[in-house]
Amino acid sequence: MHLCAPTLKRLAAVLAAALCASGFIAAARAAAAPSREGVEFFEKQIRPLLAERCYECHGADSKKRKGGLRLDSREGVLAGGHSGPALVPGKPDSSLLIKAVRYSDDDLQMPPKHKLPDEAIAALEQWVNMGAPDPREGGAAANYGIDIAEARQFWSLRPVEDPPPPTVRNKRWAHNGIDRFILAKLEARNMAPAPDATKRTLLRRATFDLTGLPPTPEEMDAFLNDHSPNPFEKVVDRLLASPHYGERWGRHWLDVVRYADTSGCNSDFPVATAFRYRNYVIDSFNRDKPYDRFLREQIAGDLLPSSSDEERFEQIIATGYLAISRRFGSRANEFHLTIEDTLDNLGKSVLGLSLACARCHDHKFDPVPMRDYYALYGIFNSTRYAFPGTEIYRHAKDFIPLTSSERAEEVLKYQSDLAALDNEIEKLKEQRRALERANAGSGGADESDGSREKLATITAALDAAQSKQKELADNPPDVEKAYAVADGKTEDAKLHLRGDPRKPGETVPRGFLQVLGSKSLPSDESGSGRRQLAEWLTGADNPLTARVMVNRIWQHHFGRGIVRSSTDFGTRGDAPTHPELLDYLASRFVESGWSIKAMHKLIMLSHAYQMSSAEYAKHALADPNNDSFWRFNRRRLDAEEIRDAMLAVSGALDRTMGGAHPFPPENTWRYTQHKPFVAVYETDKRSIYLMQQRIKKHPFLEMFDGADTNATTGNRPVSTTPLQALFMMNDPFAHQQADRFAARIAAEFGDEAKQIDYACRLAFGRPATREEIQTGRAYLAECRDALSETDVPTDAQPRAALASFCRVLLSSNEFVFLD
Amino acid sequence: MKHVDCGCTRRQMIRSLVSGSLLLPGIISQLLAQEARHAANPLAPRAPHFPGKAKRVIFLFMTGGVSHMDSFDPKPRLIADAGKPRNGRGAKYLAPLWEFKPGGKCGTEVSDLFPHIRECMDDICLIRSMRGDHNDHFQATLGIHTGSVSVARPSIGSWVSYGLGTENQNLPSFVVLAPDLPYAGSQVWSADFLPAVHQGTRVFPGDEPIPDLKRRSPSEKIQELELGLLDRFNRKHRQSRPTDAQLAARIKTFETAFGMQKEMPEVLDLSKETDATLKLYGLERGSTKGFAWQCLIARRMAERGVRFIELIDVGSHSNWDAHGDMKTHEPLARNVDQPIAGLLKDLKSRGMLDDTLVVWTTEFGRTPTMDGTAGRGHFNPAFSSWLAGGGVKGGIVHGKTDEYAASIVENPVHVHDFHATILHLLGFDHERLTFRHGGRDFRLTDVAGNVVKAVLA
């Protein structure tokens, strides 16, 4: 058992305290040296009972261990579980184990499904009365049975290695190290890589991959006509330098951090300033901010040094990552759920670990004990998140002013004054309700007990508070603010037994995960510990952070990660199909100074990236899931790509960066769970700039599998539904883009054949075939005929026919799939 | 039903069949292409774990929290003690406003709020011992739909669609008839991490019952031309990509969408329903308003093979949330009472009640004591719900609350138990209807739930 010293000491202290408090040192000694008859009783009556009825959940098989309790060793019984020691030798009535089997407490009934027979309960009582003699040796109780040292042997938790690329037979195929890892596996299976993609396919693939947009016909021609030695490298450089790159890759990050423009509370309050974090993410990708720095800013940007106000503001905005954690309820009393959401997200997005399981019990599959969870919990519980308002406390507070510190104090005070009035108003309303209730039974307000007077006083105070609040709310200071965090009151957290904050357990010092070589914070640390957490997450001895990120970059190029479960690198996730390649990439990533753009270039210049998505029956049988990357994976465009490509092809795409959403003015917000905030704002800007809510997804994004705004999305599912087909057939947006598309090609060319050809170049990145031109012309003629029988005016019929043709192109598989 | 992430089971089977390469590559391609067509339809009907008595569900949800002591759980003691403070010092007891009378041969007492439903009590299994985990609308509404009161999870309708597929490919498998958004919005019928095809589709009265259903091309002829050309483009594209299931699936969706365009208006067309039927539901001819319309549409959807039909009576305001005045229950009850009774009778007379499970519930009950001056507060420790048809024992009452309807004294039924029972009636072991998400197998009942055997016929 490898435990850091402070943990062991604490555990010993807790145990000693428990034993002393129960005044049972003597019995503990008795338990240490059980009498012969005690042993006999145990072996005859107790051991079989425990083995038959309890070990399944409280035994060595850690997969099922419940409540952190082991009953298969003496130490386990004495140490107890999350609720404390299982028994007090000699005192059945004070023993949790006995309470549980008696079923006397609604919350603690064991075994959970069927109460034990009375004889068995009596035997257990007698055993505890005897001092719980227990001859069993061995067994580990500390850390509730998770063996941290053993856990570190799991592939994802071992240090990153830098394996040299293997040698391969077909040396000419391998452009770089990546290819040698891929090819070595293929050669071992006697498989050959798929042939190269055509230049057209490759440019379309790379342009969507890096910018989420289709290549223009001009870009296509330039690439086809570039006969220099490295045309594709030039393309990659050009695309990486495009401002649209950040809009594409920033969106991948926003998926993972479940970005939304609303809070998620019962009334789904808008967060008018959340967009600054969205734009920060886009800018960071465009500037190729080193990933380790990107993470540190998001977790502790407010605590990092800065050399200018601009830099300081940017770092504050970065902590929007924490602020956008989900909000709950109608009041402000379910903040523990928000912290749980932060931890869940941090675990999945940065570490690839599902920490949330350790909220209620030691993680069943991964080496995350409950105390590690609450060590991290303390850090965020010591952090003050900006509060966006809820139904009952509807005024925002703790938004960070982006201004000089003097003025900032003023603005913070303004917010807290406004919010304090919410508290006062709520209190007065409660008093009034209580008074009304009291009066209701006794036939109305009564002069004699002065309740009418009291009611008048309360009403007057309420009026005053409300008008004061209105006055304040109508005159907000003109200062830009960020949805961000700051350090709050520093405090270690207590365990929440079974995840229930109303059942506090022992206090856990703030710290990090043991399995990643955690340290606790220094005991005199006065800050939340976010700065140290950020350092620890990006530190050299944390193997997960780099692995998880390179895997994610790979995933968005190849359609799947080397580890398919890109937010789960734990034992329940998928194993890497190419573990050495993953480590090779992680090493290059760190070596490059965590440059994401360098990683794109490395990956995209590999031969593996440039294969076609050809279908070989033979390979498809040997490796149907393409585990060995024998070809490129064809993929459907995602929601944003479909919408943006439709706008781009129609010529209507507004390529400027998005700003704030047109929310109603803040002093008019009266959202309740009965009438929550619900809105859809139209725009011709890119889809990343669409307003995204938590209570109700944006209808288009929901239809085409957009990211979940409530929980991390590592892999977007791809669904194919009739509602999507109806969208293409009948939605006003689809028709509008087809009309614009038709206008665009008609403005360019008068000749029908040329129009058809240009349409194909725009939509598919290739010229029309001769057959398509024939088919297209026949179609346009037939369509015009049909239109002559409709109420479409005669002079509008040719354009309407062309729009109909364009609608078909935009609906086609070739348009929405990427080879 | 275990979800297989790679979707390759059948592929692997083909692979094992042909291992040894006796089959020529051409035949192999054909087999794989066939497999692609199978994968094309995630909504194909599927068998549950064991034969279930119920084949489909009509889920009636009353928004806001129906008072149990004013509707299905008579408490004379509340009349006797009205005005007295609870436990000597708490809020005061409030007397129910409506008289209770026995209904059916079973004689189960139901209040005058629901005189029509009262006539159907012989077909209804009333549960007077429901309890949930949260006392706020948003969370409790999520809880009764998804089993989770905090974070969004797949809706019960999505789980059923995922488990059983559906009978009619021209209609969605999970339909929601809700004139207004309930608490928690569309999360209530969200598929969440289940494939989006299992999402509830909201259907509205009028000429565009689902978004984009109405043809926008200038004429039917033109739409047919477009779909013809589209098919031509897609088939050409597919020639060099014959084994890709996604491409085949997407081609199929345009056929289905076209079918939906034709069939959905037909489902909503009540012109062929007889006057007697309309009268049974209390629906005026031509009206598309109110629960009567929703109930009749539900029967028509059920007839046409829709798997899960949810009816939500009202939205997140002006609902059963009677803080101020219990009398507001009256018009809400009038809106649903006769239509629900009509639905039960209609299903029965058509022989459909045997395999259609009708569920009636709300998110929580209301306090025995007064809130404001004449209303009641939220109350999740006890409330009433009922089941009818599809393998349920009619004419019984399960569970019991104390004399103030304030706590359960017999046979508590937690929301998880309720869900486990509904799934059981459909043929599922609720512990085995799972979906792997984020490294864990999730299910509707979280880590809890027991089938309430006493209610099974």
Tab-separated table of C-alpha atoms in Angstrom, chain A residues 224-559:
chain	number	residue	atom	x	y	z
A	224	LEU	CA	-4.066	21.320	-58.750
A	225	ASN	CA	-1.782	23.619	-60.679
A	226	ASP	CA	0.930	23.786	-58.052
A	227	HIS	CA	3.676	21.484	-59.305
A	228	SER	CA	6.251	22.537	-56.738
A	229	PRO	CA	7.770	19.806	-54.542
A	230	ASN	CA	5.540	20.539	-51.511
A	231	PRO	CA	2.126	21.827	-52.612
A	232	PHE	CA	0.239	20.109	-49.816
A	233	GLU	CA	2.526	21.478	-47.126
A	234	LYS	CA	1.806	24.952	-48.471
A	235	VAL	CA	-1.892	24.206	-48.246
A	236	VAL	CA	-1.595	23.104	-44.624
A	237	ASP	CA	0.355	26.264	-43.767
A	238	ARG	CA	-2.197	28.433	-45.513
A	239	LEU	CA	-5.115	26.793	-43.713
A	240	LEU	CA	-3.409	26.958	-40.317
A	241	ALA	CA	-2.934	30.680	-40.820
A	242	SER	CA	-6.594	31.248	-41.684
A	243	PRO	CA	-8.749	32.914	-39.007
A	244	HIS	CA	-11.307	30.199	-39.763
A	245	TYR	CA	-8.938	27.633	-38.280
A	246	GLY	CA	-9.690	28.838	-34.730
A	247	GLU	CA	-13.412	28.744	-35.445
A	248	ARG	CA	-13.139	25.084	-36.344
A	249	TRP	CA	-10.760	23.870	-33.655
A	250	GLY	CA	-12.095	26.205	-31.015
A	251	ARG	CA	-15.427	24.503	-31.589
A	252	HIS	CA	-13.879	21.095	-30.800
A	253	TRP	CA	-12.699	22.541	-27.497
A	254	LEU	CA	-16.091	24.103	-26.785
A	255	ASP	CA	-17.620	20.634	-27.281
A	256	VAL	CA	-15.398	19.226	-24.612
A	257	VAL	CA	-16.023	22.041	-22.121
A	258	ARG	CA	-19.828	21.966	-22.830
A	259	TYR	CA	-19.926	25.643	-23.724
A	260	ALA	CA	-23.288	27.418	-23.571
A	261	ASP	CA	-24.534	31.001	-23.534
A	262	THR	CA	-26.948	30.303	-20.693
A	263	SER	CA	-26.436	29.077	-17.153
A	264	GLY	CA	-28.507	25.883	-17.092
A	265	CYS	CA	-30.464	26.808	-13.964
A	266	ASN	CA	-34.193	26.117	-13.843
A	267	SER	CA	-34.902	29.369	-15.671
A	268	ASP	CA	-31.825	29.053	-17.903
A	269	PHE	CA	-30.589	32.596	-17.336
A	270	PRO	CA	-28.691	34.114	-20.246
A	271	VAL	CA	-25.029	34.851	-19.640
A	272	ALA	CA	-24.469	37.860	-21.820
A	273	THR	CA	-20.688	37.868	-21.384
A	274	ALA	CA	-19.985	34.161	-21.886
A	275	PHE	CA	-19.153	34.912	-25.524
A	276	ARG	CA	-15.852	36.473	-24.396
A	277	TYR	CA	-14.675	33.043	-23.314
A	278	ARG	CA	-15.849	31.567	-26.631
A	279	ASN	CA	-13.847	34.188	-28.526
A	280	TYR	CA	-10.886	33.686	-26.203
A	281	VAL	CA	-10.852	30.012	-27.182
A	282	ILE	CA	-10.988	30.862	-30.893
A	283	ASP	CA	-8.198	33.423	-30.551
A	284	SER	CA	-6.055	31.038	-28.539
A	285	PHE	CA	-6.229	28.410	-31.257
A	286	ASN	CA	-5.533	30.965	-33.950
A	287	ARG	CA	-2.482	32.207	-32.079
A	288	ASP	CA	-1.314	28.659	-31.389
A	289	LYS	CA	-1.170	29.326	-27.691
A	290	PRO	CA	0.857	26.496	-26.135
A	291	TYR	CA	-1.636	23.960	-24.819
A	292	ASP	CA	-0.143	23.845	-21.331
A	293	ARG	CA	-0.469	27.590	-21.055
A	294	PHE	CA	-3.986	27.434	-22.506
A	295	LEU	CA	-4.954	25.053	-19.706
A	296	ARG	CA	-3.229	27.038	-16.971
A	297	GLU	CA	-5.051	30.182	-18.047
A	298	GLN	CA	-8.423	28.481	-18.009
A	299	ILE	CA	-7.956	27.049	-14.549
A	300	ALA	CA	-6.020	29.814	-12.848
A	301	GLY	CA	-5.641	32.728	-15.292
A	302	ASP	CA	-6.698	35.215	-12.621
A	303	LEU	CA	-3.810	34.067	-10.423
A	304	LEU	CA	-1.093	34.187	-13.078
A	305	PRO	CA	1.248	37.157	-13.488
A	306	SER	CA	0.592	39.521	-16.362
A	307	SER	CA	2.526	42.328	-17.939
A	308	SER	CA	-0.358	44.422	-19.237
A	309	ASP	CA	-4.023	45.022	-18.563
A	310	GLU	CA	-4.800	43.382	-21.871
A	311	GLU	CA	-3.021	40.225	-20.828
A	312	ARG	CA	-4.620	40.324	-17.391
A	313	PHE	CA	-8.106	40.646	-18.870
A	314	GLU	CA	-7.459	37.810	-21.295
A	315	GLN	CA	-6.379	35.542	-18.468
A	316	ILE	CA	-9.435	36.450	-16.410
A	317	ILE	CA	-11.695	35.730	-19.373
A	318	ALA	CA	-9.961	32.352	-19.724
A	319	THR	CA	-11.350	31.253	-16.353
A	320	GLY	CA	-14.725	31.415	-18.038
A	321	TYR	CA	-13.954	27.722	-18.477
A	322	LEU	CA	-14.794	27.260	-14.792
A	323	ALA	CA	-17.588	29.821	-14.723
A	324	ILE	CA	-19.526	28.088	-17.514
A	325	SER	CA	-19.997	25.064	-15.260
A	326	ARG	CA	-23.644	24.132	-15.084
A	327	ARG	CA	-25.933	25.936	-12.679
A	328	PHE	CA	-28.880	24.293	-11.008
A	329	GLY	CA	-32.142	25.025	-9.270
A	330	SER	CA	-34.205	28.127	-8.669
A	331	ARG	CA	-32.234	29.514	-5.761
A	332	ALA	CA	-28.546	29.447	-5.057
A	333	ASN	CA	-28.309	26.491	-2.714
A	334	GLU	CA	-27.245	23.710	-5.044
A	335	PHE	CA	-23.753	24.921	-5.674
A	336	HIS	CA	-22.257	21.517	-4.857
A	337	LEU	CA	-23.769	20.292	-8.122
A	338	THR	CA	-21.894	23.016	-9.991
A	339	ILE	CA	-18.602	21.966	-8.422
A	340	GLU	CA	-19.369	18.366	-9.290
A	341	ASP	CA	-19.937	19.492	-12.853
A	342	THR	CA	-16.581	21.312	-12.860
A	343	LEU	CA	-14.807	18.209	-11.598
A	344	ASP	CA	-16.585	15.918	-14.016
A	345	ASN	CA	-15.572	18.171	-16.868
A	346	LEU	CA	-12.008	18.709	-15.736
A	347	GLY	CA	-11.549	14.955	-15.383
A	348	LYS	CA	-12.955	14.078	-18.781
A	349	SER	CA	-11.614	16.954	-20.823
A	350	VAL	CA	-8.090	17.298	-19.485
A	351	LEU	CA	-7.236	13.964	-17.858
A	352	GLY	CA	-9.555	11.556	-19.634
A	353	LEU	CA	-10.753	10.259	-16.271
A	354	SER	CA	-14.320	9.959	-15.083
A	355	LEU	CA	-13.813	11.428	-11.643
A	356	ALA	CA	-17.517	11.781	-10.976
A	357	CYS	CA	-17.848	8.134	-9.940
A	358	ALA	CA	-15.762	8.937	-6.875
A	359	ARG	CA	-18.318	11.463	-5.695
A	360	CYS	CA	-20.402	8.794	-3.966
A	361	HIS	CA	-17.952	5.934	-3.535
A	362	ASP	CA	-14.415	4.983	-4.339
A	363	HIS	CA	-14.221	4.684	-8.079
A	364	LYS	CA	-15.189	1.150	-8.981
A	365	PHE	CA	-12.976	0.881	-11.995
A	366	ASP	CA	-10.330	3.551	-11.798
A	367	PRO	CA	-7.921	4.353	-8.992
A	368	VAL	CA	-9.692	7.424	-7.720
A	369	PRO	CA	-10.584	7.131	-4.065
A	370	MET	CA	-13.369	9.264	-2.740
A	371	ARG	CA	-10.933	11.350	-0.706
A	372	ASP	CA	-9.031	12.372	-3.829
A	373	TYR	CA	-12.283	13.620	-5.257
A	374	TYR	CA	-12.946	15.779	-2.222
A	375	ALA	CA	-9.335	16.971	-2.157
A	376	LEU	CA	-10.020	18.490	-5.586
A	377	TYR	CA	-13.507	19.523	-4.529
A	378	GLY	CA	-12.017	21.727	-1.797
A	379	ILE	CA	-10.083	23.696	-4.401
A	380	PHE	CA	-13.213	24.669	-6.318
A	381	ASN	CA	-15.214	25.108	-3.157
A	382	SER	CA	-12.618	27.757	-2.288
A	383	THR	CA	-13.234	29.484	-5.604
A	384	ARG	CA	-15.836	32.174	-6.150
A	385	TYR	CA	-17.715	31.603	-9.390
A	386	ALA	CA	-19.544	34.492	-11.028
A	387	PHE	CA	-23.239	34.023	-10.312
A	388	PRO	CA	-25.544	34.575	-13.289
A	389	GLY	CA	-28.793	34.894	-11.354
A	390	THR	CA	-31.646	32.470	-10.759
A	391	GLU	CA	-35.386	32.684	-10.443
A	392	ILE	CA	-35.342	33.762	-6.799
A	393	TYR	CA	-32.000	35.583	-6.729
A	394	ARG	CA	-32.232	37.092	-10.140
A	395	HIS	CA	-29.359	39.555	-10.083
A	396	ALA	CA	-25.913	38.593	-11.234
A	397	LYS	CA	-22.917	39.048	-9.000
A	398	ASP	CA	-19.195	38.414	-8.884
A	399	PHE	CA	-18.760	38.960	-12.608
A	400	ILE	CA	-15.217	40.241	-12.960
A	401	PRO	CA	-14.953	43.833	-14.245
A	402	LEU	CA	-12.394	44.251	-16.988
A	403	THR	CA	-11.055	47.557	-15.791
A	404	SER	CA	-8.516	49.119	-13.449
A	405	SER	CA	-8.595	47.554	-10.015
A	406	GLU	CA	-10.030	50.630	-8.287
A	407	ARG	CA	-12.967	50.839	-10.612
A	408	ALA	CA	-13.294	47.056	-10.408
A	409	GLU	CA	-13.903	47.221	-6.654
A	410	GLU	CA	-16.673	49.694	-7.277
A	411	VAL	CA	-18.341	47.494	-9.888
A	412	LEU	CA	-18.077	44.413	-7.729
A	413	LYS	CA	-19.680	46.345	-4.916
A	414	TYR	CA	-22.429	47.521	-7.217
A	415	GLN	CA	-23.189	43.912	-8.125
A	416	SER	CA	-23.156	42.687	-4.567
A	417	ASP	CA	-25.398	45.567	-3.432
A	418	LEU	CA	-27.868	44.647	-6.112
A	419	ALA	CA	-27.726	40.976	-5.228
A	420	ALA	CA	-27.953	41.693	-1.501
A	421	LEU	CA	-31.277	43.362	-2.160
A	422	ASP	CA	-32.486	40.064	-3.643
A	423	ASN	CA	-31.758	38.450	-0.295
A	424	GLU	CA	-33.488	41.217	1.592
A	425	ILE	CA	-36.528	41.131	-0.680
A	426	GLU	CA	-36.763	37.357	-0.424
A	427	LYS	CA	-36.591	37.559	3.369
A	428	LEU	CA	-39.315	40.192	3.521
A	429	LYS	CA	-41.502	38.178	1.177
A	430	GLU	CA	-41.046	35.132	3.362
A	431	GLN	CA	-42.037	37.165	6.425
A	432	ARG	CA	-45.082	38.425	4.638
A	433	ARG	CA	-46.072	34.941	3.545
A	434	ALA	CA	-45.695	33.655	7.104
A	435	LEU	CA	-47.865	36.441	8.409
A	436	GLU	CA	-50.495	35.830	5.758
A	437	ARG	CA	-50.510	32.145	6.575
A	438	ALA	CA	-50.955	32.874	10.253
A	439	ASN	CA	-53.780	35.262	9.497
A	440	ALA	CA	-55.511	32.974	7.023
A	441	GLY	CA	-56.542	30.492	9.695
A	442	SER	CA	-57.746	33.113	12.138
A	443	GLY	CA	-60.031	34.944	9.747
A	444	GLY	CA	-57.811	37.743	8.526
A	445	ALA	CA	-55.543	40.362	9.992
A	446	ASP	CA	-56.484	41.408	13.444
A	447	GLU	CA	-56.099	44.833	15.067
A	448	SER	CA	-55.591	43.357	18.475
A	449	ASP	CA	-52.361	41.435	17.894
A	450	GLY	CA	-50.881	44.180	15.773
A	451	SER	CA	-50.493	41.887	12.753
A	452	ARG	CA	-52.060	44.393	10.402
A	453	GLU	CA	-49.474	46.910	11.507
A	454	LYS	CA	-46.728	44.347	11.061
A	455	LEU	CA	-47.986	43.564	7.592
A	456	ALA	CA	-47.956	47.254	6.693
A	457	THR	CA	-44.394	47.643	7.951
A	458	ILE	CA	-43.201	44.648	5.967
A	459	THR	CA	-44.973	45.811	2.835
A	460	ALA	CA	-43.444	49.274	3.146
A	461	ALA	CA	-39.966	47.813	3.618
A	462	LEU	CA	-40.511	45.559	0.626
A	463	ASP	CA	-41.604	48.458	-1.549
A	464	ALA	CA	-38.591	50.457	-0.502
A	465	ALA	CA	-36.172	47.609	-1.195
A	466	GLN	CA	-37.736	46.938	-4.576
A	467	SER	CA	-37.621	50.521	-5.733
A	468	LYS	CA	-34.058	50.857	-4.513
A	469	GLN	CA	-33.174	47.762	-6.466
A	470	LYS	CA	-34.891	49.023	-9.583
A	471	GLU	CA	-33.034	52.293	-9.327
A	472	LEU	CA	-29.733	50.431	-9.124
A	473	ALA	CA	-30.592	47.945	-11.863
A	474	ASP	CA	-31.612	50.688	-14.269
A	475	ASN	CA	-28.291	52.456	-13.870
A	476	PRO	CA	-25.587	49.859	-14.324
A	477	PRO	CA	-21.963	51.017	-14.455
A	478	ASP	CA	-20.676	51.122	-17.991
A	479	VAL	CA	-17.899	48.571	-17.600
A	480	GLU	CA	-17.203	45.385	-19.520
A	481	LYS	CA	-17.334	42.265	-17.420
A	482	ALA	CA	-16.282	38.653	-17.714
A	483	TYR	CA	-18.085	35.482	-16.676
A	484	ALA	CA	-15.119	34.286	-14.668
A	485	VAL	CA	-13.914	33.187	-11.254
A	486	ALA	CA	-11.744	34.466	-8.414
A	487	ASP	CA	-10.446	32.940	-5.205
A	488	GLY	CA	-13.056	32.823	-2.480
A	489	LYS	CA	-13.029	31.733	1.126
A	490	THR	CA	-10.392	29.037	1.446
A	491	GLU	CA	-11.633	25.900	3.070
A	492	ASP	CA	-10.936	22.172	2.880
A	493	ALA	CA	-13.972	20.101	1.993
A	494	LYS	CA	-15.569	17.266	3.894
A	495	LEU	CA	-16.451	13.978	2.213
A	496	HIS	CA	-20.084	13.818	1.178
A	497	LEU	CA	-21.123	10.365	2.278
A	498	ARG	CA	-22.854	8.585	-0.599
A	499	GLY	CA	-22.507	11.850	-2.504
A	500	ASP	CA	-24.972	13.576	-0.229
A	501	PRO	CA	-23.761	16.988	0.989
A	502	ARG	CA	-26.137	16.717	3.939
A	503	LYS	CA	-24.065	13.787	5.214
A	504	PRO	CA	-20.608	15.214	5.789
A	505	GLY	CA	-17.755	12.830	6.534
A	506	GLU	CA	-14.150	13.559	7.413
A	507	THR	CA	-12.382	16.700	6.202
A	508	VAL	CA	-9.934	16.171	3.350
A	509	PRO	CA	-7.057	18.607	2.773
A	510	ARG	CA	-7.072	20.184	-0.681
A	511	GLY	CA	-4.840	18.328	-3.088
A	512	PHE	CA	-4.646	16.300	-6.282
A	513	LEU	CA	-4.894	12.696	-7.371
A	514	GLN	CA	-2.741	10.152	-5.564
A	515	VAL	CA	-2.407	7.962	-8.585
A	516	LEU	CA	-0.710	10.769	-10.465
A	517	GLY	CA	1.723	11.331	-7.627
A	518	SER	CA	-0.312	13.947	-5.879
A	519	LYS	CA	0.778	16.269	-3.226
A	520	SER	CA	-1.521	18.020	-0.841
A	521	LEU	CA	-1.281	21.779	-0.800
A	522	PRO	CA	0.956	23.265	1.863
A	523	SER	CA	-1.130	23.475	5.024
A	524	ASP	CA	-0.655	27.257	5.172
A	525	GLU	CA	-1.718	27.831	1.572
A	526	SER	CA	-4.128	30.710	1.699
A	527	GLY	CA	-5.319	30.553	-1.914
A	528	SER	CA	-7.753	28.087	-3.402
A	529	GLY	CA	-4.955	26.007	-4.848
A	530	ARG	CA	-6.031	26.480	-8.457
A	531	ARG	CA	-2.613	27.800	-9.415
A	532	GLN	CA	-0.920	24.657	-8.092
A	533	LEU	CA	-3.604	22.513	-9.684
A	534	ALA	CA	-2.911	24.135	-13.047
A	535	GLU	CA	0.822	23.509	-12.607
A	536	TRP	CA	0.196	19.932	-11.576
A	537	LEU	CA	-2.096	19.219	-14.529
A	538	THR	CA	0.523	20.431	-16.991
A	539	GLY	CA	3.536	19.157	-15.070
A	540	ALA	CA	6.136	16.863	-16.548
A	541	ASP	CA	5.136	13.889	-14.420
A	542	ASN	CA	1.484	13.911	-15.462
A	543	PRO	CA	1.281	11.539	-18.430
A	544	LEU	CA	-2.414	12.018	-19.136
A	545	THR	CA	-2.671	15.663	-20.195
A	546	ALA	CA	-0.482	15.365	-23.284
A	547	ARG	CA	-1.787	11.921	-24.237
A	548	VAL	CA	-5.406	13.044	-24.030
A	549	MET	CA	-4.808	16.130	-26.171
A	550	VAL	CA	-2.789	14.509	-28.956
A	551	ASN	CA	-5.387	11.789	-29.085
A	552	ARG	CA	-8.087	14.416	-29.499
A	553	ILE	CA	-6.187	16.141	-32.304
A	554	TRP	CA	-5.708	12.797	-34.020
A	555	GLN	CA	-9.379	11.998	-33.541
A	556	HIS	CA	-10.557	15.085	-35.364
A	557	HIS	CA	-8.293	14.301	-38.303
A	558	PHE	CA	-8.915	10.572	-38.595
A	559	GLY	CA	-12.503	10.337	-37.373
